[in-house]
Short mmCIF file of C-alpha atoms in Angstrom, two decimals:
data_model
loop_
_atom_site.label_atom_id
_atom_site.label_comp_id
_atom_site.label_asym_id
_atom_site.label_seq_id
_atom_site.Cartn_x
_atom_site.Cartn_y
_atom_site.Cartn_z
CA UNK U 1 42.38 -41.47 9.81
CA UNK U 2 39.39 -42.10 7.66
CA UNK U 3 39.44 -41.44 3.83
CA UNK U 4 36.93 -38.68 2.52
CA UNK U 5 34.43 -39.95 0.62
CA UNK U 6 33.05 -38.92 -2.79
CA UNK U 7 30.11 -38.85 -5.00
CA UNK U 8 30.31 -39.55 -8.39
CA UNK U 9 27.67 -39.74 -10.84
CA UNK U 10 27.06 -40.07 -14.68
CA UNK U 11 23.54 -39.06 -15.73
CA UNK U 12 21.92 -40.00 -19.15
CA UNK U 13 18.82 -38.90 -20.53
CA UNK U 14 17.92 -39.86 -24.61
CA UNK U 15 14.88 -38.72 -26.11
CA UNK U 16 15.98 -39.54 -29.43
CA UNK U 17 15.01 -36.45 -31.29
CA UNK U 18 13.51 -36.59 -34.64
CA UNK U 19 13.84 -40.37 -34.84
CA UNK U 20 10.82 -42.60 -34.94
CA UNK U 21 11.85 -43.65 -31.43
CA UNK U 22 11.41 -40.02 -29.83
CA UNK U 23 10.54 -39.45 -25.99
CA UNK U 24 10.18 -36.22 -24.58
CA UNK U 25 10.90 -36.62 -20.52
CA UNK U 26 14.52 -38.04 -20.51
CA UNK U 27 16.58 -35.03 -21.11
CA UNK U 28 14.64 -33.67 -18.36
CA UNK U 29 14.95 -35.84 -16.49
CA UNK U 30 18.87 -35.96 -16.26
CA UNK U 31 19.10 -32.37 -15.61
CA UNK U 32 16.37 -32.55 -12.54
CA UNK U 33 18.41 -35.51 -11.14
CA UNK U 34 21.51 -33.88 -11.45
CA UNK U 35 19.73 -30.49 -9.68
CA UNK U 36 18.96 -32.64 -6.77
CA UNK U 37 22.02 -34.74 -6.12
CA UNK U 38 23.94 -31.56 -5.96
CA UNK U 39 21.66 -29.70 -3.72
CA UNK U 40 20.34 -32.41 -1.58
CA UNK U 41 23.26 -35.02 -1.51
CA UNK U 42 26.73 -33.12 -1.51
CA UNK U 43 27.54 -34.12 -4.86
CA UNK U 44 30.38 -32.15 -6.62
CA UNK U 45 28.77 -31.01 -10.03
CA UNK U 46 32.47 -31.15 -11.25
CA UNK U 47 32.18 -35.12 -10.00
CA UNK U 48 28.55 -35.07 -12.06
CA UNK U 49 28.83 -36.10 -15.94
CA UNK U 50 25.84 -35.05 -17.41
CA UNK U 51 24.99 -36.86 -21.11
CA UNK U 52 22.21 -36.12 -23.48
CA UNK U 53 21.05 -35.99 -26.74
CA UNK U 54 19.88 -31.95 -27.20
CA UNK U 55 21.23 -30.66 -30.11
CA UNK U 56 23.65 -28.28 -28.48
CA UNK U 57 24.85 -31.14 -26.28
CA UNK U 58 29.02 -31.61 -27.35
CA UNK U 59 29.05 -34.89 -25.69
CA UNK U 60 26.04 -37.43 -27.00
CA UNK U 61 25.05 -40.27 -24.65
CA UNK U 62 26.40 -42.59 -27.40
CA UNK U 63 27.22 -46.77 -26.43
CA UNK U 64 30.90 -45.43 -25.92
CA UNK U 65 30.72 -42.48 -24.22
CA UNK U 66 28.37 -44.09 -21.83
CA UNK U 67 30.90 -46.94 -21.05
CA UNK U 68 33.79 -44.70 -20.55
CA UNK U 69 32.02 -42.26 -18.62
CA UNK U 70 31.54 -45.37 -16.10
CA UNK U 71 34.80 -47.02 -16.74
CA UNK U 72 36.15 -43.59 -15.90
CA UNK U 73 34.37 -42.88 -12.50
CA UNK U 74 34.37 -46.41 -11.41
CA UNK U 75 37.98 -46.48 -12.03
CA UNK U 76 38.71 -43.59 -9.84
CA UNK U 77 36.85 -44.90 -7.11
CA UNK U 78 38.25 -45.30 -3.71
CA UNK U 79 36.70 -47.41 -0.68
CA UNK U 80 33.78 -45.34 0.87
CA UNK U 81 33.06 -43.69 -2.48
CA UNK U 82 29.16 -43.73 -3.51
CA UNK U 83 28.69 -43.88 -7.71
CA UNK U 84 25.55 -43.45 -8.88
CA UNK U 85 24.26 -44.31 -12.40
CA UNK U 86 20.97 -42.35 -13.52
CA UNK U 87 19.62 -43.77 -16.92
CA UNK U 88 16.15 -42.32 -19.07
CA UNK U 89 15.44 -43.73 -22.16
CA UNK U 90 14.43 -46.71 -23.92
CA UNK U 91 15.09 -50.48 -22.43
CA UNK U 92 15.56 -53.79 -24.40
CA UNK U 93 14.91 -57.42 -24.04
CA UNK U 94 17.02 -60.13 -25.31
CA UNK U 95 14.42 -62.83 -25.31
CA UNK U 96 14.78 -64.91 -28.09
CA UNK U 97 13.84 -68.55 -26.18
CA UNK U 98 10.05 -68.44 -24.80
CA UNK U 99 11.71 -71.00 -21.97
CA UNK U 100 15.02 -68.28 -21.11
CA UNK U 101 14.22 -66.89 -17.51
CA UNK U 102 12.44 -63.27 -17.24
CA UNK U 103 14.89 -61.23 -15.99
CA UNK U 104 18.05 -62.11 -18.47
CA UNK U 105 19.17 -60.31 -21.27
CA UNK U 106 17.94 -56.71 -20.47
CA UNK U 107 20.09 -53.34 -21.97
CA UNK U 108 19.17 -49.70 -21.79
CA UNK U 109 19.60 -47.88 -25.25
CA UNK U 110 22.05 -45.18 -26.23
CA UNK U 111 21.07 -42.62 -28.88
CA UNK U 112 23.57 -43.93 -31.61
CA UNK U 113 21.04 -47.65 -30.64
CA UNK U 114 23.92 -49.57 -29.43
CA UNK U 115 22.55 -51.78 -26.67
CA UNK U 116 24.17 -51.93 -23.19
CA UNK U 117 23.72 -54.97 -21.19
CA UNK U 118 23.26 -56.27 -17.94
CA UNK U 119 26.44 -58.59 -18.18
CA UNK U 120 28.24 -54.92 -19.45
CA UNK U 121 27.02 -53.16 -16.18
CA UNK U 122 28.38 -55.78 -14.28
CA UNK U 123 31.52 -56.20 -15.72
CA UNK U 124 31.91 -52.29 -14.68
CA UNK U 125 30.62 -53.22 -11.11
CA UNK U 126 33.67 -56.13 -10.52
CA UNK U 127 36.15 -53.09 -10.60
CA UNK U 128 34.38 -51.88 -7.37
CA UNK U 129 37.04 -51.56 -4.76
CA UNK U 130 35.54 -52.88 -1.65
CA UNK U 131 33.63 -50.43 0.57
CA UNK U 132 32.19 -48.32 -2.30
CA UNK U 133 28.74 -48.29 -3.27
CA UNK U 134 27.42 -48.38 -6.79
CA UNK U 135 23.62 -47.39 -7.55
CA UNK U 136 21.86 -47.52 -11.13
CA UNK U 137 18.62 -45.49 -11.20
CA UNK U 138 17.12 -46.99 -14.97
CA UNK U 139 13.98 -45.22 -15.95
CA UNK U 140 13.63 -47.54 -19.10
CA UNK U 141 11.47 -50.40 -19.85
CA UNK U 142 11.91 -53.37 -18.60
CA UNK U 143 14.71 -52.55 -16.28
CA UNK U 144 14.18 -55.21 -13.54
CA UNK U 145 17.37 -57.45 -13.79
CA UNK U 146 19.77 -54.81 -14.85
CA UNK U 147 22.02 -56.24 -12.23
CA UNK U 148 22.80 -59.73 -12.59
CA UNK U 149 22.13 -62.02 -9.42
CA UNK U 150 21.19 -59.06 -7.07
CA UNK U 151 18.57 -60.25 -4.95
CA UNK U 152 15.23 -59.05 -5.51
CA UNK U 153 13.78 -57.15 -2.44
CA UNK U 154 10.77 -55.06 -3.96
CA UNK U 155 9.47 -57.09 -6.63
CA UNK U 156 6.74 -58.42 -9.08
CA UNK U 157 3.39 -56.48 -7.46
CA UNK U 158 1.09 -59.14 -6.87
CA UNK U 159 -1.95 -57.56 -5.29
CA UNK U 160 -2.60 -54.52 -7.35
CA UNK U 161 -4.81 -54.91 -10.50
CA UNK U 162 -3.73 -52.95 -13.86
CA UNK U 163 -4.56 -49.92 -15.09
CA UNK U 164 -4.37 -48.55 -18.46
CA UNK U 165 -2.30 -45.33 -18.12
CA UNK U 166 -3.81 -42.55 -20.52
CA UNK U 167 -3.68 -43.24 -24.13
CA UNK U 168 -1.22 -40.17 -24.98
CA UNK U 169 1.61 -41.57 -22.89
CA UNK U 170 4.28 -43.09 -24.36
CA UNK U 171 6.34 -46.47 -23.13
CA UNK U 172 9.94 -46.04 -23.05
CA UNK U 173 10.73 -49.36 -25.41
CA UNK U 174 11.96 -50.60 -28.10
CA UNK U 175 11.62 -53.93 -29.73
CA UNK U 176 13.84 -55.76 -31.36
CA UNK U 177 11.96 -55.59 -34.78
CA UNK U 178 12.74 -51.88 -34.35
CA UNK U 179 15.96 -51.94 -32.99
CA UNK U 180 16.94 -54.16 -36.23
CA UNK U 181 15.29 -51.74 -38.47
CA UNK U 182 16.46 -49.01 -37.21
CA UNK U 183 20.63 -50.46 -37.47
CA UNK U 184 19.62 -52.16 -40.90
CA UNK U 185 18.36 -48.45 -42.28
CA UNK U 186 22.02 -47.23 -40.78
CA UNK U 187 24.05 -49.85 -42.37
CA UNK U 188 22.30 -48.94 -45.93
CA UNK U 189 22.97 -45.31 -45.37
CA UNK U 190 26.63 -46.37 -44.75
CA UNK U 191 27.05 -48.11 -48.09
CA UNK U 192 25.04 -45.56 -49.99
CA UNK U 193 27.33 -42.66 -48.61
CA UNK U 194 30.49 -43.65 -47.21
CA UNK U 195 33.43 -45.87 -47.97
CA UNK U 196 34.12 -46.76 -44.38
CA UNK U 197 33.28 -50.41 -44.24
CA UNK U 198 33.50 -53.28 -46.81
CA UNK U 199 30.15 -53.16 -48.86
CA UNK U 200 29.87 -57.18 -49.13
CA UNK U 201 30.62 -57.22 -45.00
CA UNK U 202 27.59 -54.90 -44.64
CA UNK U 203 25.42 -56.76 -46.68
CA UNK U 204 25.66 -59.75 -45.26
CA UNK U 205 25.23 -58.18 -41.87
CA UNK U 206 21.96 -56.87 -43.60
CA UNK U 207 20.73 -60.29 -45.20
CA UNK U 208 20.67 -61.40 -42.04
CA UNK U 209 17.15 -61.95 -42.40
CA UNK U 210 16.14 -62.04 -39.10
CA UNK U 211 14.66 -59.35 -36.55
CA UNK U 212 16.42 -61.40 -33.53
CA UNK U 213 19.37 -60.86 -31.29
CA UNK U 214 21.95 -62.81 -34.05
CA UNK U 215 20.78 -60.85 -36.76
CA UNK U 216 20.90 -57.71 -34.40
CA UNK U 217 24.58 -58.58 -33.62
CA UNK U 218 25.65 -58.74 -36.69
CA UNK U 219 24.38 -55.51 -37.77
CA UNK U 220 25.82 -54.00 -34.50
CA UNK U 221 29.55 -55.75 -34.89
CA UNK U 222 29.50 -54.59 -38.44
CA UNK U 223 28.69 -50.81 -37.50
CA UNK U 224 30.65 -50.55 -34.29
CA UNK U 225 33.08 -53.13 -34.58
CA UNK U 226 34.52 -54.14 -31.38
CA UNK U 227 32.92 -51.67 -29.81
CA UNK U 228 29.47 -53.37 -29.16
CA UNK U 229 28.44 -55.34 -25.91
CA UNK U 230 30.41 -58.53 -24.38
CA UNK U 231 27.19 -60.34 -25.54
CA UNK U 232 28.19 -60.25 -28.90
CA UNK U 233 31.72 -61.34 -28.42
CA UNK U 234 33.20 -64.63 -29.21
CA UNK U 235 32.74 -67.16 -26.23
CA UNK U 236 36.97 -67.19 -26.13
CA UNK U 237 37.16 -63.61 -25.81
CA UNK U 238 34.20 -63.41 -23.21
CA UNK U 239 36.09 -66.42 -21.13
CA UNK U 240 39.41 -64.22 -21.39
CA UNK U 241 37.95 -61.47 -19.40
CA UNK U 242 36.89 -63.66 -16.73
CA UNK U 243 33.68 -62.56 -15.82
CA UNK U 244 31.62 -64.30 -13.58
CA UNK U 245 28.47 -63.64 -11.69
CA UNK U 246 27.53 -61.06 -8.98
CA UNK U 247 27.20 -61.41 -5.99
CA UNK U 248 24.05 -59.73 -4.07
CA UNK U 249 25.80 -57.47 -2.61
CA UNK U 250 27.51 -55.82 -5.80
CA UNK U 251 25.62 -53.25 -6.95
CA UNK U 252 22.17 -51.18 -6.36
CA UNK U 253 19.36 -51.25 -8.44
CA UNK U 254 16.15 -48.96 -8.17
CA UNK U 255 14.42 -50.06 -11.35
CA UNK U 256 11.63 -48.05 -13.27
CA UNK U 257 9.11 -50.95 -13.60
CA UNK U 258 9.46 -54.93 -13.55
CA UNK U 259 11.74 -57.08 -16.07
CA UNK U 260 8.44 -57.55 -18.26
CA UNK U 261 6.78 -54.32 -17.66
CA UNK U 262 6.71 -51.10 -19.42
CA UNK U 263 7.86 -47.49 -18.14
CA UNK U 264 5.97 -44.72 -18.97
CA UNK U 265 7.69 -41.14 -20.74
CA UNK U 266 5.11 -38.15 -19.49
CA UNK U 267 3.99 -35.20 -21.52
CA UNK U 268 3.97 -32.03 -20.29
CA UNK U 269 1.12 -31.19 -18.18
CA UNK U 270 0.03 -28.91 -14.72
CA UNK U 271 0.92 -32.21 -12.59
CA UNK U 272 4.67 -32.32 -13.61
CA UNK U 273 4.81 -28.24 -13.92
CA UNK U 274 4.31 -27.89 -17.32
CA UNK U 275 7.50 -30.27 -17.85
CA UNK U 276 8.07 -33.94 -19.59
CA UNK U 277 9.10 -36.07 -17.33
CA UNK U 278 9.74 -40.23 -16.86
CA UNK U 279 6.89 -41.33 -14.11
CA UNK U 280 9.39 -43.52 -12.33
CA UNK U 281 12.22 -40.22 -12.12
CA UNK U 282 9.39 -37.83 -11.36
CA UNK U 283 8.10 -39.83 -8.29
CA UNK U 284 11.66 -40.36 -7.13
CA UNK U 285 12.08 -36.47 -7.12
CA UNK U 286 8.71 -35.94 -5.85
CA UNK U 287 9.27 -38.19 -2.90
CA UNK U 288 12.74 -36.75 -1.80
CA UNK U 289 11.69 -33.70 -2.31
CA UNK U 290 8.65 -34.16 0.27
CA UNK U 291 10.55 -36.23 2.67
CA UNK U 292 11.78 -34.72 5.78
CA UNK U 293 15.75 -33.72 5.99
CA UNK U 294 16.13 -37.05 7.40
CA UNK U 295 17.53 -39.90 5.18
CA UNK U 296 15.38 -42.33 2.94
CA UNK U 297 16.48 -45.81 2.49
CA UNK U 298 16.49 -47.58 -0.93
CA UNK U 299 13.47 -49.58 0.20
CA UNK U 300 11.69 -46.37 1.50
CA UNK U 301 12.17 -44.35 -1.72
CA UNK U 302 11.06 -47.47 -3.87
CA UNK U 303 7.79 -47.88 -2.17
CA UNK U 304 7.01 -44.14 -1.49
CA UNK U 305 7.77 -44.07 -5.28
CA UNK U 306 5.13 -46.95 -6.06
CA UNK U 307 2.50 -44.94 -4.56
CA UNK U 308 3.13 -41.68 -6.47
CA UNK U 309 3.30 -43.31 -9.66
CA UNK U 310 -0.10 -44.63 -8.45
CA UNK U 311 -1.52 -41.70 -7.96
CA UNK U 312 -0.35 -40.41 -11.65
CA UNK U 313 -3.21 -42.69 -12.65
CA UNK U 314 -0.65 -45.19 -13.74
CA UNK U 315 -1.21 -49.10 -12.44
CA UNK U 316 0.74 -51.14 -15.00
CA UNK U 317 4.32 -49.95 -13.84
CA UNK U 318 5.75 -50.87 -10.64
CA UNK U 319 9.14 -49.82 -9.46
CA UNK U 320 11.76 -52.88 -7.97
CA UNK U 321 14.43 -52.65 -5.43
CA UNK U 322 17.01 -55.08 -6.09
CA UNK U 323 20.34 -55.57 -3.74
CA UNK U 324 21.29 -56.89 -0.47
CA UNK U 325 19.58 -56.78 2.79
CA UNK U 326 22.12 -54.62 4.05
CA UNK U 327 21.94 -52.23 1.14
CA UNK U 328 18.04 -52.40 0.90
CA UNK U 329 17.97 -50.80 4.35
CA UNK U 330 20.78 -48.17 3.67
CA UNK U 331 20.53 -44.65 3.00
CA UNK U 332 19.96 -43.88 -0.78
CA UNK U 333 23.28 -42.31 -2.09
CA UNK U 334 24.68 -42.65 1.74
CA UNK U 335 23.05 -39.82 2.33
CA UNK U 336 23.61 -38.52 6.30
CA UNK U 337 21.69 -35.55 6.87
CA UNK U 338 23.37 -32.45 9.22
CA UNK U 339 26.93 -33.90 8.00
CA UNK U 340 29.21 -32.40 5.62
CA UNK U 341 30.43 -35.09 2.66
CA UNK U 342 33.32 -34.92 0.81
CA UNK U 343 32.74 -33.64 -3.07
#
């Protein structure tokens, strides 16, 4: 007899509130994505984690509570189980080396500014047990590549010109001059105030002198200690995890814009109901919203999303698809519609 499937989901939106970072659509965007998979995918909302950064929140989408919110529904997945992974806020790129390839090195950005990696995503994703499907939704800059290896079947957008989006939207980035100003303002709060690391440890993290990914590392390792990404691990403790590369049929990524593009956060305005939104999340909801009851593959609900954000007057942002053939062609979320699924 066949094993009832489930939905999981953790859903993460960071608009960074009164930080010189600060979005306004990502918090809002969580809660509408969490509003549809419940209504219009069978999710359980006690199998939905929501995470965000509101003040009232009890549970901040911080580096570690992101990672074990995963590691916790990955690790209670069963074959036939379909995780999904819904990310707004700000992206990074690690490119230090003009000659490194485009798509390696990209993170997503918790609140507390503790980077999480591609090669972290996929360590999560070699858990998998076989059968289950696992599909990250990153409304973030430069989130193209999230997913090492997986192939690329909506990519780069080669015929369509640029156009500026309007001057009050903002990009959902941050660069690593920031990112290292930001953590080197932390660490001197930390030795002004508190007694909770060494002080000469700290200032050599600080002294650094560089706004690049070593200097970056340093800060982080010295904050968070161990609990930073496997990128800034020693090459012997990397090697004694075994990781190794995925395959292209690990993983699901619908990707807010292209490895080297920008994704735009939305004011408020009539078009999005008065609401902040993420382009890339709003045209996902618009489009499932608008389809018929029948299911939408991946590649469906990436192009169909391409066009809307289009149509928001925005040109320099284009949505990517990457996964297998077999999973480009799928139902998003394994959705069946007229069938009952299991919570």
């Amino acid at each position: 007899m066949a094993t009832e499937c489930k939905k999981r989901a953790v859903l993460v939106g960071c608009n960074y509130p009164n930080t010189i970072n600060k979005l306004s659509g990502c918090v809002n965007d969580a809660k509408a994505m969490r509003e549809m998979i419940v209504s219009r995918f069978g999710f359980d909302s006690e199998n939905v984690e929501l995470l965000t950064d509101e003040p009232e929140s009890t549970c901040k989408p911080t580096r570690a509570n992101i990672m074990a919110a995963l590691k916790k529904m990955v690790v209670a997945a069963k074959e036939g189980d379909v995780l999904l992974f819904h990310f707004s806020g700000h992206g990074l790129v690690h490119r230090i080396d003009p000659h490194q390839p485009p798509n390696e090195g990209e993170a997503i950005v918790p609140c507390d500014l503790n980077p999480i990696f591609d090669v972290d995503l996929g360590q999560l994703i070699q858990l998998l047990p076989s059968g289950s499907s696992f599909t990250i939704v990153s409304d973030s800059c430069h989130s193209g590549g999230l997913i090492d290896k997986s192939k690329e079947q909506i990519g780069p957008h080669s015929t369509l010109r640029g156009i500026a989006p309007p001057v009050d939207y903002k990009t959902r980035g941050i660069s690593l001059a920031t990112l290292f100003q930001c953590l080197q303002t932390a660490a001197n709060v930390i030795i002004a105030t508190q007694d909770l690391f060494p002080t000469r440890a700290l200032g050599n993290a600080i002294n650094t002198g560089t706004d690049n990914m070593t200097g970056i590392g340093s800060l982080l390792t010295t904050i968070f200690g161990n609990n930073v990404s496997l990128k800034f691990l020693p090459h012997y403790e990397r090697d004694i995890l075994n990781l190794r590369s995925l395959t292209e049929d690990e993983g699901i990524l619908l990707s807010g814009c292209q490895a080297n593009e920008l994704s735009i956060d939305m004011p408020a305005s009539e078009k999005t109901g008065g609401k902040a939104f993420g382009a890339f999340t709003y045209s996902v909801l618009k489009v499932i919203k608008e389809s018929e009851l029948g299911a939408l593959t991946n590649r469906q609900l990436v192009v169909k999303a391409r066009n809307e954000i289009i149509k928001l007057g925005i040109g320099q942002q284009h949505p990517c698809l990457y996964c297998s053939d077999e999973n480009a062609d799928a139902a998003f979320l394994g959705h069946q519609p007229n069938t009952t699924t299991g919570a």
